Amino acid sequence: MRWRSLLKSMIDKSPVQAARLLVFAGTMLCALRCVQGQLISSDPEKPFQAPSGFASKQREAAEQDPRTHMEADHPYTVSELVDLAERHNPSTRASWENTRAAAARLGIARSDLLPAVNAVALTNTTREGILFDDVFVQQTLGIFQPMLQLNYLIFDFGGRSARIDEARQQLLGANLTFNRTFLDVLFETMRRYYEFLNSMGQRDAAQANFDNAETVRNAVEARLTVGLATLPDALEARSAAAQANFTLQAAIGDVDIRRGDLLSLLGAAPSDRLQVQPLAEIPTPDHLDTDVHEATERSLSLRPEIGEQTAEREAARAEIRAARSAYFPTLQFQGQVGEFRSYGKQDLFPATYTGPQGEWNVNVTLEWDVFDGGRRSNQLAEARAVERKAQAQIDQTRDDVEQQVWTAYIALRTAFYQRDAAAALLTASQSSYDAALRAYQLGLRSTVDVVSAQRTLAQARSSDVSARTTLLTGLAGLAYRTGDLLQTASRKSHP
């Protein structure tokens, strides 16, 4: 009602002014509506519409980093793929930039040890009426004062050195975080590489299985033609061939998926072509020659997670020293030197100007917080709690690392046994299939026998490939859990 009465009175007094007010209010409401449309969606049931031109910026940002170039005709080894991942994976670059930021923060903390020098220029102009006798006289005053100021904290009972030590430990922690990211990328590259090898091995095994199934089907069809086999025998052979073809097509698709997974980790397009070293050319040790206790001891000194949390604990201890220093006084030096120029004018008198006059000022301040409402004691209690938390995290990580090493060791030991068992199974299954096929062709075995032997051989081929790639993954997994992958990467020479 108040707005309505106000608007009515304005219209009665000045219709033109009221119209202008309405136009201005409408314009402001439209502008506010447009701004709100850019910030949030206009309806909770509709998706947010990005501002005009934002899509092109988004695409430009996504394409700013060039793709990794892969040589289509070059068979890459795992070492070459790891090198590519180290150079082109975005997570390693992001972690490295975080380390650079931590180094800059250390430089900021060290700057407190040096004095700060500021160049300051003050200028001021005032005009006012002053009472002169029985009249007010207009007076104008102006000043210009350039100067240099120097501030230096002379002594603070170790507060600055504690903050520098804290920043130094944070930098160490950032470096170890980078190592952890680096280690993760190394292992993930190897894991995806071995998964790609497994998928290609499974595809080859599925192709061989399909060829065997076709051989059995052709043999049954030939015997059916001359009346030596029944229609159910032919249907069984056809079903086995169709199942083998189904498995083959799934294996072919899985190869493309695993190739894309590996290429994306390398910073390349998932649709690029990629050739890798065949599984048969990758050597593996004959037996496990690592002791689990030695592996565990190495992990406690090499795993970057423990080092990172140790740096956090040391940073917390430095924060405790900084909190303690707040209980003591600080001694600060402040000095300034410059010149002073002034200008003045009154209506009844001529203007006056004062040229540059040198001036300086020096202060030495001793400051001691006597009472702060418990702020310092609470800061000290917080720092001590952070230290205890960091130590508890170290204990938890130690237990996790030991359990991870034990699990990786047992998995690797099992992989050795499975590899040997799978190799023996493949040899026996191949001999059984060959014998069953020959006996069937001579009329001494049934179709069920030869199809069963063919399926057993297919499973043996798949198990053999899976066991070999599992062994390679297990070797990389144990080196990952102990931190040995980092030691290998640091010793590796780059061109």
Coordinates of C-alpha atoms in Angstrom, one line a residue:
M1 CA 0.0 0.0 0.0
R2 CA 2.9 2.4 0.7
W3 CA 4.3 1.9 -2.8
R4 CA 0.9 2.4 -4.4
S5 CA 0.3 5.6 -2.6
L6 CA 3.8 6.9 -3.4
L7 CA 3.4 6.0 -7.1
K8 CA -0.1 7.7 -7.2
S9 CA 1.3 10.9 -5.7
M10 CA 4.1 11.0 -8.2
I11 CA 1.7 10.5 -11.1
D12 CA -0.5 13.3 -9.8
K13 CA 2.4 15.6 -9.5
S14 CA 4.6 14.6 -12.5
P15 CA 3.3 12.0 -15.0
V16 CA 6.5 12.2 -17.0
Q17 CA 8.7 11.5 -14.0
A18 CA 6.6 8.6 -13.0
A19 CA 6.8 7.1 -16.5
R20 CA 10.6 7.4 -16.4
L21 CA 10.6 5.7 -13.0
L22 CA 8.6 2.8 -14.4
V23 CA 10.8 2.4 -17.4
F24 CA 13.9 2.4 -15.1
A25 CA 12.4 -0.2 -12.7
G26 CA 11.4 -2.4 -15.6
T27 CA 14.9 -2.3 -17.1
M28 CA 16.4 -3.2 -13.7
L29 CA 14.1 -6.1 -13.3
C30 CA 14.9 -7.4 -16.7
A31 CA 18.6 -7.1 -16.1
L32 CA 18.2 -8.9 -12.7
R33 CA 16.3 -11.6 -14.4
C34 CA 19.0 -12.1 -17.0
V35 CA 21.7 -12.2 -14.4
Q36 CA 19.8 -14.9 -12.4
G37 CA 19.3 -16.9 -15.6
Q38 CA 23.1 -17.0 -16.0
L39 CA 23.6 -18.1 -12.4
I40 CA 21.0 -20.9 -12.0
S41 CA 18.5 -22.8 -14.0
S42 CA 15.1 -21.0 -14.4
D43 CA 13.2 -24.2 -13.4
P44 CA 14.2 -27.1 -11.1
E45 CA 12.9 -29.5 -13.7
K46 CA 15.1 -28.1 -16.5
P47 CA 18.9 -28.4 -17.1
F48 CA 21.1 -25.4 -16.7
Q49 CA 21.8 -23.5 -19.9
A50 CA 25.4 -22.2 -20.2
P51 CA 25.9 -18.6 -21.3
S52 CA 26.3 -17.9 -25.0
G53 CA 29.8 -18.7 -26.3
F54 CA 30.7 -20.8 -23.3
A55 CA 30.5 -24.1 -25.3
S56 CA 33.3 -22.9 -27.6
K57 CA 35.5 -22.0 -24.6
Q58 CA 34.8 -25.4 -23.0
R59 CA 35.9 -27.1 -26.2
E60 CA 38.9 -24.9 -26.5
A61 CA 40.0 -25.8 -22.9
A62 CA 39.5 -29.5 -23.6
E63 CA 41.6 -29.4 -26.7
Q64 CA 44.4 -27.1 -25.3
D65 CA 46.6 -30.1 -24.4
P66 CA 47.6 -31.9 -27.6
R67 CA 47.0 -35.6 -27.9
T68 CA 49.9 -38.1 -27.5
H69 CA 51.1 -39.2 -30.9
M70 CA 51.2 -43.0 -31.2
E71 CA 53.2 -44.8 -33.9
A72 CA 50.7 -47.2 -35.5
D73 CA 53.4 -49.7 -36.8
H74 CA 55.6 -49.7 -33.7
P75 CA 55.1 -52.5 -31.2
Y76 CA 55.4 -50.8 -27.8
T77 CA 57.0 -52.4 -24.8
V78 CA 55.7 -51.8 -21.2
S79 CA 58.7 -49.6 -20.5
E80 CA 57.9 -47.3 -23.5
L81 CA 54.3 -47.1 -22.4
V82 CA 55.3 -46.2 -18.9
D83 CA 57.5 -43.4 -20.3
L84 CA 54.6 -42.0 -22.3
A85 CA 52.3 -42.1 -19.3
E86 CA 54.9 -40.3 -17.1
R87 CA 55.1 -37.5 -19.7
H88 CA 51.5 -37.1 -20.8
N89 CA 49.2 -38.2 -18.0
P90 CA 47.4 -35.1 -16.5
S91 CA 47.4 -36.4 -12.9
T92 CA 51.2 -36.3 -12.7
R93 CA 51.3 -32.7 -14.1
A94 CA 48.6 -31.6 -11.6
S95 CA 50.5 -33.1 -8.7
W96 CA 53.7 -31.5 -9.9
E97 CA 52.1 -28.1 -10.0
N98 CA 50.9 -28.7 -6.5
T99 CA 54.5 -29.3 -5.5
R100 CA 55.5 -26.0 -7.2
A101 CA 52.8 -24.2 -5.2
A102 CA 54.2 -25.7 -2.0
A103 CA 57.7 -24.5 -2.9
A104 CA 56.3 -21.0 -3.5
R105 CA 54.7 -21.1 0.0
L106 CA 58.1 -22.0 1.5
G107 CA 59.5 -18.9 -0.2
I108 CA 56.7 -16.8 1.2
A109 CA 57.5 -18.1 4.7
R110 CA 61.2 -17.3 4.3
S111 CA 60.4 -13.7 3.2
D112 CA 59.4 -13.0 6.8
L113 CA 63.1 -13.1 7.8
L114 CA 63.8 -10.0 5.6
P115 CA 62.6 -6.5 6.1
A116 CA 59.8 -5.1 4.0
V117 CA 60.3 -1.8 2.2
N118 CA 57.3 0.1 0.8
A119 CA 57.2 3.2 -1.4
V120 CA 54.2 5.4 -0.3
A121 CA 52.9 8.7 -1.7
L122 CA 50.3 10.6 0.3
T123 CA 48.3 13.4 -1.2
N124 CA 45.4 15.4 0.3
T125 CA 43.4 18.4 -0.7
T126 CA 40.8 20.1 1.5
R127 CA 38.6 23.1 1.1
E128 CA 36.5 24.6 3.9
G129 CA 35.3 27.9 5.3
I130 CA 37.0 29.1 8.5
L131 CA 35.9 31.9 10.7
F132 CA 38.1 34.9 10.4
D133 CA 37.0 37.8 12.6
D134 CA 33.3 38.1 11.8
V135 CA 33.2 36.4 8.4
F136 CA 33.9 32.9 7.0
V137 CA 36.9 32.8 4.7
Q138 CA 37.3 29.9 2.1
Q139 CA 40.6 28.2 2.6
T140 CA 42.2 25.5 0.4
L141 CA 45.0 23.3 1.7
G142 CA 47.0 20.7 -0.3
I143 CA 49.8 18.4 0.7
F144 CA 52.0 15.9 -1.1
Q145 CA 54.2 13.5 0.9
P146 CA 56.4 10.8 -0.8
M147 CA 58.3 8.5 1.5
L148 CA 59.9 5.1 2.0
Q149 CA 58.8 2.8 4.9
L150 CA 60.8 0.0 6.3
N151 CA 59.2 -2.6 8.6
Y152 CA 61.3 -5.4 10.2
L153 CA 60.5 -7.9 12.9
I154 CA 63.7 -8.1 14.9
F155 CA 62.8 -11.0 17.3
D156 CA 59.8 -13.2 17.9
F157 CA 61.1 -16.1 19.9
G158 CA 61.2 -18.6 17.0
G159 CA 57.8 -18.0 15.5
R160 CA 59.1 -17.3 12.0
S161 CA 61.6 -20.2 12.0
A162 CA 58.8 -22.5 13.1
R163 CA 56.5 -21.4 10.2
I164 CA 59.4 -21.8 7.8
D165 CA 60.0 -25.3 9.1
E166 CA 56.3 -26.0 8.7
A167 CA 56.3 -24.9 5.1
R168 CA 59.4 -26.9 4.5
Q169 CA 57.7 -30.1 5.8
Q170 CA 54.6 -29.3 3.7
L171 CA 56.9 -29.0 0.6
L172 CA 58.4 -32.4 1.5
G173 CA 54.9 -33.8 1.9
A174 CA 53.9 -32.3 -1.5
N175 CA 56.9 -34.0 -3.1
L176 CA 56.0 -37.3 -1.6
T177 CA 52.4 -36.8 -2.8
F178 CA 53.8 -36.4 -6.3
N179 CA 55.7 -39.6 -5.8
R180 CA 52.5 -41.4 -4.8
T181 CA 50.7 -40.1 -7.9
F182 CA 53.7 -41.1 -10.0
L183 CA 53.7 -44.5 -8.5
D184 CA 49.9 -44.9 -9.1
V185 CA 50.4 -43.9 -12.8
L186 CA 53.2 -46.4 -13.2
F187 CA 51.2 -49.3 -11.8
E188 CA 48.0 -48.3 -13.6
T189 CA 49.9 -48.2 -16.9
M190 CA 51.3 -51.7 -16.3
R191 CA 48.0 -53.1 -15.1
R192 CA 46.1 -51.8 -18.1
Y193 CA 48.9 -53.0 -20.4
Y194 CA 48.6 -56.5 -19.0
E195 CA 44.8 -56.4 -19.2
F196 CA 45.2 -55.5 -22.9
L197 CA 47.6 -58.4 -23.4
N198 CA 45.1 -60.7 -21.6
S199 CA 42.3 -59.5 -23.9
M200 CA 44.4 -60.2 -27.0
G201 CA 45.4 -63.6 -25.7
Q202 CA 41.8 -64.4 -24.9
R203 CA 40.8 -63.3 -28.4
D204 CA 43.5 -65.6 -29.9
A205 CA 42.4 -68.4 -27.7
A206 CA 38.7 -67.8 -28.8
Q207 CA 39.8 -67.8 -32.4
A208 CA 41.6 -71.1 -32.0
N209 CA 38.6 -72.5 -30.1
F210 CA 36.3 -71.4 -33.0
D211 CA 38.6 -73.0 -35.5
N212 CA 38.5 -76.3 -33.5
A213 CA 34.8 -76.1 -33.2
E214 CA 34.5 -75.6 -37.0
T215 CA 36.8 -78.6 -37.5
V216 CA 34.5 -80.7 -35.3
R217 CA 31.4 -79.5 -37.0
N218 CA 32.8 -80.2 -40.5
A219 CA 33.8 -83.7 -39.4
V220 CA 30.3 -84.4 -38.0
E221 CA 28.6 -82.9 -41.1
A222 CA 30.8 -85.2 -43.3
R223 CA 29.9 -88.3 -41.3
L224 CA 26.2 -87.2 -41.3
T225 CA 26.3 -87.1 -45.1
V226 CA 27.4 -90.7 -45.4
G227 CA 25.1 -91.9 -42.6
L228 CA 27.7 -92.4 -39.9
A229 CA 26.4 -89.7 -37.6
T230 CA 23.0 -88.7 -36.4
L231 CA 21.2 -85.4 -36.6
P232 CA 21.5 -84.8 -32.8
D233 CA 25.3 -85.2 -33.2
A234 CA 25.3 -82.5 -36.0
L235 CA 23.1 -80.2 -33.9
E236 CA 25.5 -80.5 -30.9
A237 CA 28.5 -79.7 -33.1
R238 CA 26.7 -76.7 -34.7
S239 CA 25.7 -75.4 -31.2
A240 CA 29.3 -75.7 -30.0
A241 CA 30.5 -73.8 -33.1
A242 CA 27.9 -71.1 -32.6
Q243 CA 28.9 -70.7 -28.9
A244 CA 32.6 -70.5 -29.9
N245 CA 31.7 -67.7 -32.4
F246 CA 29.8 -65.9 -29.8
T247 CA 32.8 -66.0 -27.4
L248 CA 35.1 -64.9 -30.2
Q249 CA 33.0 -61.8 -31.0
A250 CA 32.9 -60.8 -27.3
A251 CA 36.7 -61.2 -27.0
I252 CA 37.2 -59.0 -30.1
G253 CA 35.1 -56.3 -28.5
D254 CA 37.0 -56.6 -25.2
V255 CA 40.3 -56.0 -27.1
D256 CA 39.0 -52.7 -28.4
I257 CA 37.8 -51.6 -24.9
R258 CA 41.1 -52.5 -23.2
R259 CA 43.1 -50.7 -26.0
G260 CA 41.0 -47.6 -25.4
D261 CA 41.6 -47.8 -21.6
L262 CA 45.3 -48.0 -22.1
L263 CA 45.4 -45.2 -24.7
S264 CA 43.4 -42.8 -22.5
L265 CA 45.9 -43.2 -19.7
L266 CA 48.7 -42.3 -22.2
G267 CA 46.9 -39.1 -23.2
A268 CA 46.0 -40.5 -26.7
A269 CA 42.6 -40.8 -28.3
P270 CA 40.9 -44.2 -27.4
S271 CA 40.3 -44.8 -31.1
D272 CA 44.0 -44.7 -32.1
R273 CA 45.8 -47.8 -33.3
L274 CA 48.2 -49.4 -30.9
Q275 CA 50.5 -52.3 -31.2
V276 CA 52.2 -53.8 -28.2
Q277 CA 54.8 -56.5 -27.5
P278 CA 53.2 -59.9 -27.7
L279 CA 52.6 -61.9 -24.5
A280 CA 54.8 -64.7 -25.7
E281 CA 57.8 -62.4 -25.9
I282 CA 57.6 -61.1 -22.3
P283 CA 59.9 -63.1 -20.0
T284 CA 58.7 -64.1 -16.5
P285 CA 60.8 -65.6 -13.6
D286 CA 60.6 -69.3 -13.0
H287 CA 59.9 -69.0 -9.3
L288 CA 59.2 -66.4 -6.5
D289 CA 62.5 -65.4 -4.9
T290 CA 61.2 -62.6 -2.7
D291 CA 60.8 -63.0 1.1
V292 CA 57.6 -61.4 2.5
H293 CA 59.4 -60.0 5.5
E294 CA 62.0 -58.3 3.4
A295 CA 59.3 -56.9 1.1
T296 CA 57.4 -55.5 4.1
E297 CA 60.5 -53.8 5.5
R298 CA 61.2 -52.2 2.1
S299 CA 57.7 -50.9 1.9
L300 CA 57.9 -49.2 5.3
S301 CA 60.8 -47.1 4.0
L302 CA 59.8 -46.7 0.3
R303 CA 56.0 -46.2 0.3
P304 CA 55.4 -42.4 -0.2
E305 CA 52.2 -42.5 1.9
I306 CA 54.1 -43.1 5.1
G307 CA 56.6 -40.4 4.2
E308 CA 53.8 -38.0 3.3
Q309 CA 52.2 -38.5 6.7
T310 CA 55.5 -38.3 8.5
A311 CA 56.0 -34.9 6.9
E312 CA 52.5 -33.9 8.1
R313 CA 53.5 -34.9 11.6
E314 CA 56.7 -32.8 11.5
A315 CA 54.7 -29.8 10.1
A316 CA 52.3 -30.2 13.0
R317 CA 55.3 -30.1 15.4
A318 CA 56.5 -27.0 13.8
E319 CA 53.0 -25.5 14.2
I320 CA 53.3 -26.3 17.9
R321 CA 56.5 -24.3 18.2
A322 CA 54.9 -21.4 16.4
A323 CA 51.9 -21.5 18.7
R324 CA 54.2 -21.5 21.8
S325 CA 56.1 -18.5 20.4
A326 CA 52.8 -16.5 20.6
Y327 CA 53.1 -16.5 24.4
F328 CA 56.3 -14.3 24.2
P329 CA 56.7 -10.7 23.1
T330 CA 57.8 -9.5 19.7
L331 CA 60.3 -6.7 18.9
Q332 CA 59.6 -4.7 15.8
F333 CA 61.4 -1.9 14.0
Q334 CA 59.6 0.7 11.9
G335 CA 61.1 3.5 10.0
Q336 CA 60.2 6.0 7.3
V337 CA 62.0 8.7 5.4
G338 CA 60.6 11.1 2.8
E339 CA 59.8 14.7 2.1
F340 CA 56.8 17.0 2.7
R341 CA 55.3 19.6 0.3
S342 CA 52.3 21.8 1.1
Y343 CA 50.1 24.4 -0.6
G344 CA 47.7 26.8 1.0
K345 CA 45.3 29.6 -0.2
Q346 CA 42.8 31.9 1.5
D347 CA 40.5 34.3 -0.2
L348 CA 41.9 37.4 1.7
F349 CA 45.5 36.4 1.2
P350 CA 47.9 35.3 -1.6
A351 CA 48.6 31.6 -2.1
T352 CA 51.6 30.1 -0.3
Y353 CA 53.7 27.1 -1.2
T354 CA 56.2 25.2 0.9
G355 CA 58.8 23.3 -1.0
P356 CA 60.2 19.9 -0.1
Q357 CA 61.2 19.4 3.5
G358 CA 63.0 16.3 4.6
E359 CA 61.5 14.2 7.4
W360 CA 62.1 10.9 9.0
N361 CA 60.7 8.8 11.8
V362 CA 61.9 5.7 13.7
N363 CA 60.0 3.5 16.0
V364 CA 61.0 0.4 18.0
T365 CA 58.0 -1.5 19.4
L366 CA 57.9 -4.2 22.0
E367 CA 54.5 -5.9 21.9
W368 CA 53.3 -8.5 24.3
D369 CA 49.8 -10.0 24.3
V370 CA 48.9 -10.2 28.0
F371 CA 45.3 -11.5 27.5
D372 CA 43.6 -12.8 24.4
G373 CA 40.6 -14.8 25.7
G374 CA 42.2 -18.2 25.4
R375 CA 43.1 -17.9 21.7
R376 CA 46.7 -18.9 22.1
S377 CA 46.0 -21.8 24.4
N378 CA 43.4 -23.1 22.0
Q379 CA 45.7 -22.7 19.0
L380 CA 48.4 -24.7 20.9
A381 CA 45.8 -27.4 21.8
E382 CA 44.8 -27.6 18.2
A383 CA 48.4 -28.0 17.0
R384 CA 49.0 -30.8 19.5
A385 CA 45.8 -32.6 18.4
V386 CA 46.9 -32.4 14.8
E387 CA 50.3 -33.9 15.7
R388 CA 48.6 -36.8 17.5
K389 CA 46.2 -37.3 14.6
A390 CA 49.2 -37.4 12.2
Q391 CA 50.9 -40.1 14.3
A392 CA 47.7 -42.1 14.4
Q393 CA 47.4 -41.9 10.6
I394 CA 51.0 -43.2 10.3
D395 CA 50.2 -46.2 12.5
Q396 CA 47.1 -46.9 10.4
T397 CA 49.0 -46.6 7.1
R398 CA 51.7 -48.9 8.4
D399 CA 49.1 -51.5 9.2
D400 CA 47.5 -51.1 5.8
V401 CA 50.8 -51.3 4.0
E402 CA 51.8 -54.4 5.7
Q403 CA 48.4 -56.0 4.9
Q404 CA 48.7 -54.9 1.3
V405 CA 52.2 -56.3 0.9
W406 CA 51.1 -59.6 2.4
T407 CA 48.0 -59.8 0.1
A408 CA 50.2 -59.0 -3.0
Y409 CA 52.8 -61.5 -1.9
I410 CA 50.2 -64.3 -1.5
A411 CA 48.5 -63.4 -4.8
L412 CA 51.9 -63.5 -6.6
R413 CA 52.8 -66.8 -5.0
T414 CA 49.4 -68.2 -6.1
A415 CA 50.0 -66.8 -9.6
F416 CA 53.2 -68.9 -9.9
Y417 CA 51.4 -72.1 -9.0
Q418 CA 48.5 -71.3 -11.3
R419 CA 50.8 -70.6 -14.2
D420 CA 52.5 -74.0 -13.9
A421 CA 49.1 -75.7 -13.5
A422 CA 47.6 -73.9 -16.5
A423 CA 50.5 -74.8 -18.7
A424 CA 50.1 -78.5 -17.7
L425 CA 46.4 -78.3 -18.2
L426 CA 46.8 -76.8 -21.7
T427 CA 49.3 -79.6 -22.7
A428 CA 47.0 -82.3 -21.4
S429 CA 43.9 -80.8 -23.0
Q430 CA 45.6 -80.4 -26.3
S431 CA 46.6 -84.0 -26.3
S432 CA 43.1 -85.1 -25.2
Y433 CA 41.5 -83.1 -28.0
D434 CA 43.8 -84.3 -30.7
A435 CA 43.3 -87.9 -29.6
A436 CA 39.5 -87.5 -29.3
L437 CA 39.3 -86.0 -32.8
R438 CA 41.4 -88.7 -34.4
A439 CA 39.3 -91.4 -32.6
Y440 CA 36.1 -89.7 -33.8
Q441 CA 37.3 -89.6 -37.3
L442 CA 38.0 -93.4 -37.0
G443 CA 34.5 -94.0 -35.5
L444 CA 35.9 -94.9 -32.1
R445 CA 34.5 -91.9 -30.1
S446 CA 31.1 -90.2 -30.0
T447 CA 30.4 -86.6 -30.9
V448 CA 29.7 -85.7 -27.3
D449 CA 33.3 -86.9 -26.4
V450 CA 35.0 -84.8 -29.1
V451 CA 32.9 -81.7 -28.4
S452 CA 33.6 -82.0 -24.7
A453 CA 37.3 -82.3 -25.4
Q454 CA 37.1 -79.2 -27.6
R455 CA 35.4 -77.2 -24.9
T456 CA 37.9 -78.4 -22.3
L457 CA 40.8 -77.3 -24.6
A458 CA 39.1 -73.8 -25.0
Q459 CA 38.9 -73.4 -21.3
A460 CA 42.6 -74.5 -20.9
R461 CA 43.7 -72.0 -23.5
S462 CA 41.8 -69.2 -21.7
S463 CA 43.2 -70.3 -18.3
D464 CA 46.8 -70.3 -19.7
V465 CA 46.5 -66.8 -21.0
S466 CA 44.9 -65.6 -17.9
A467 CA 47.4 -67.2 -15.6
R468 CA 50.4 -65.7 -17.5
T469 CA 49.0 -62.2 -17.5
T470 CA 47.9 -62.6 -13.8
L471 CA 51.5 -63.5 -13.0
L472 CA 52.8 -60.3 -14.7
T473 CA 50.2 -58.2 -12.9
G474 CA 51.2 -59.9 -9.7
L475 CA 54.8 -59.0 -10.2
A476 CA 53.9 -55.4 -10.9
G477 CA 51.5 -55.4 -7.9
L478 CA 54.1 -56.5 -5.4
A479 CA 56.6 -54.0 -6.7
Y480 CA 53.8 -51.3 -6.4
R481 CA 52.9 -52.3 -2.9
T482 CA 56.6 -52.2 -1.7
G483 CA 57.4 -49.0 -3.6
D484 CA 60.1 -50.8 -5.7
L485 CA 58.5 -49.3 -8.8
L486 CA 59.6 -45.9 -7.7
Q487 CA 63.2 -47.0 -7.2
T488 CA 63.2 -48.6 -10.7
A489 CA 61.8 -45.4 -12.2
S490 CA 64.3 -43.2 -10.5
R491 CA 67.2 -45.3 -11.7
K492 CA 65.9 -45.4 -15.3
S493 CA 67.8 -43.2 -17.7
H494 CA 66.0 -41.1 -20.1
P495 CA 67.3 -39.9 -23.5

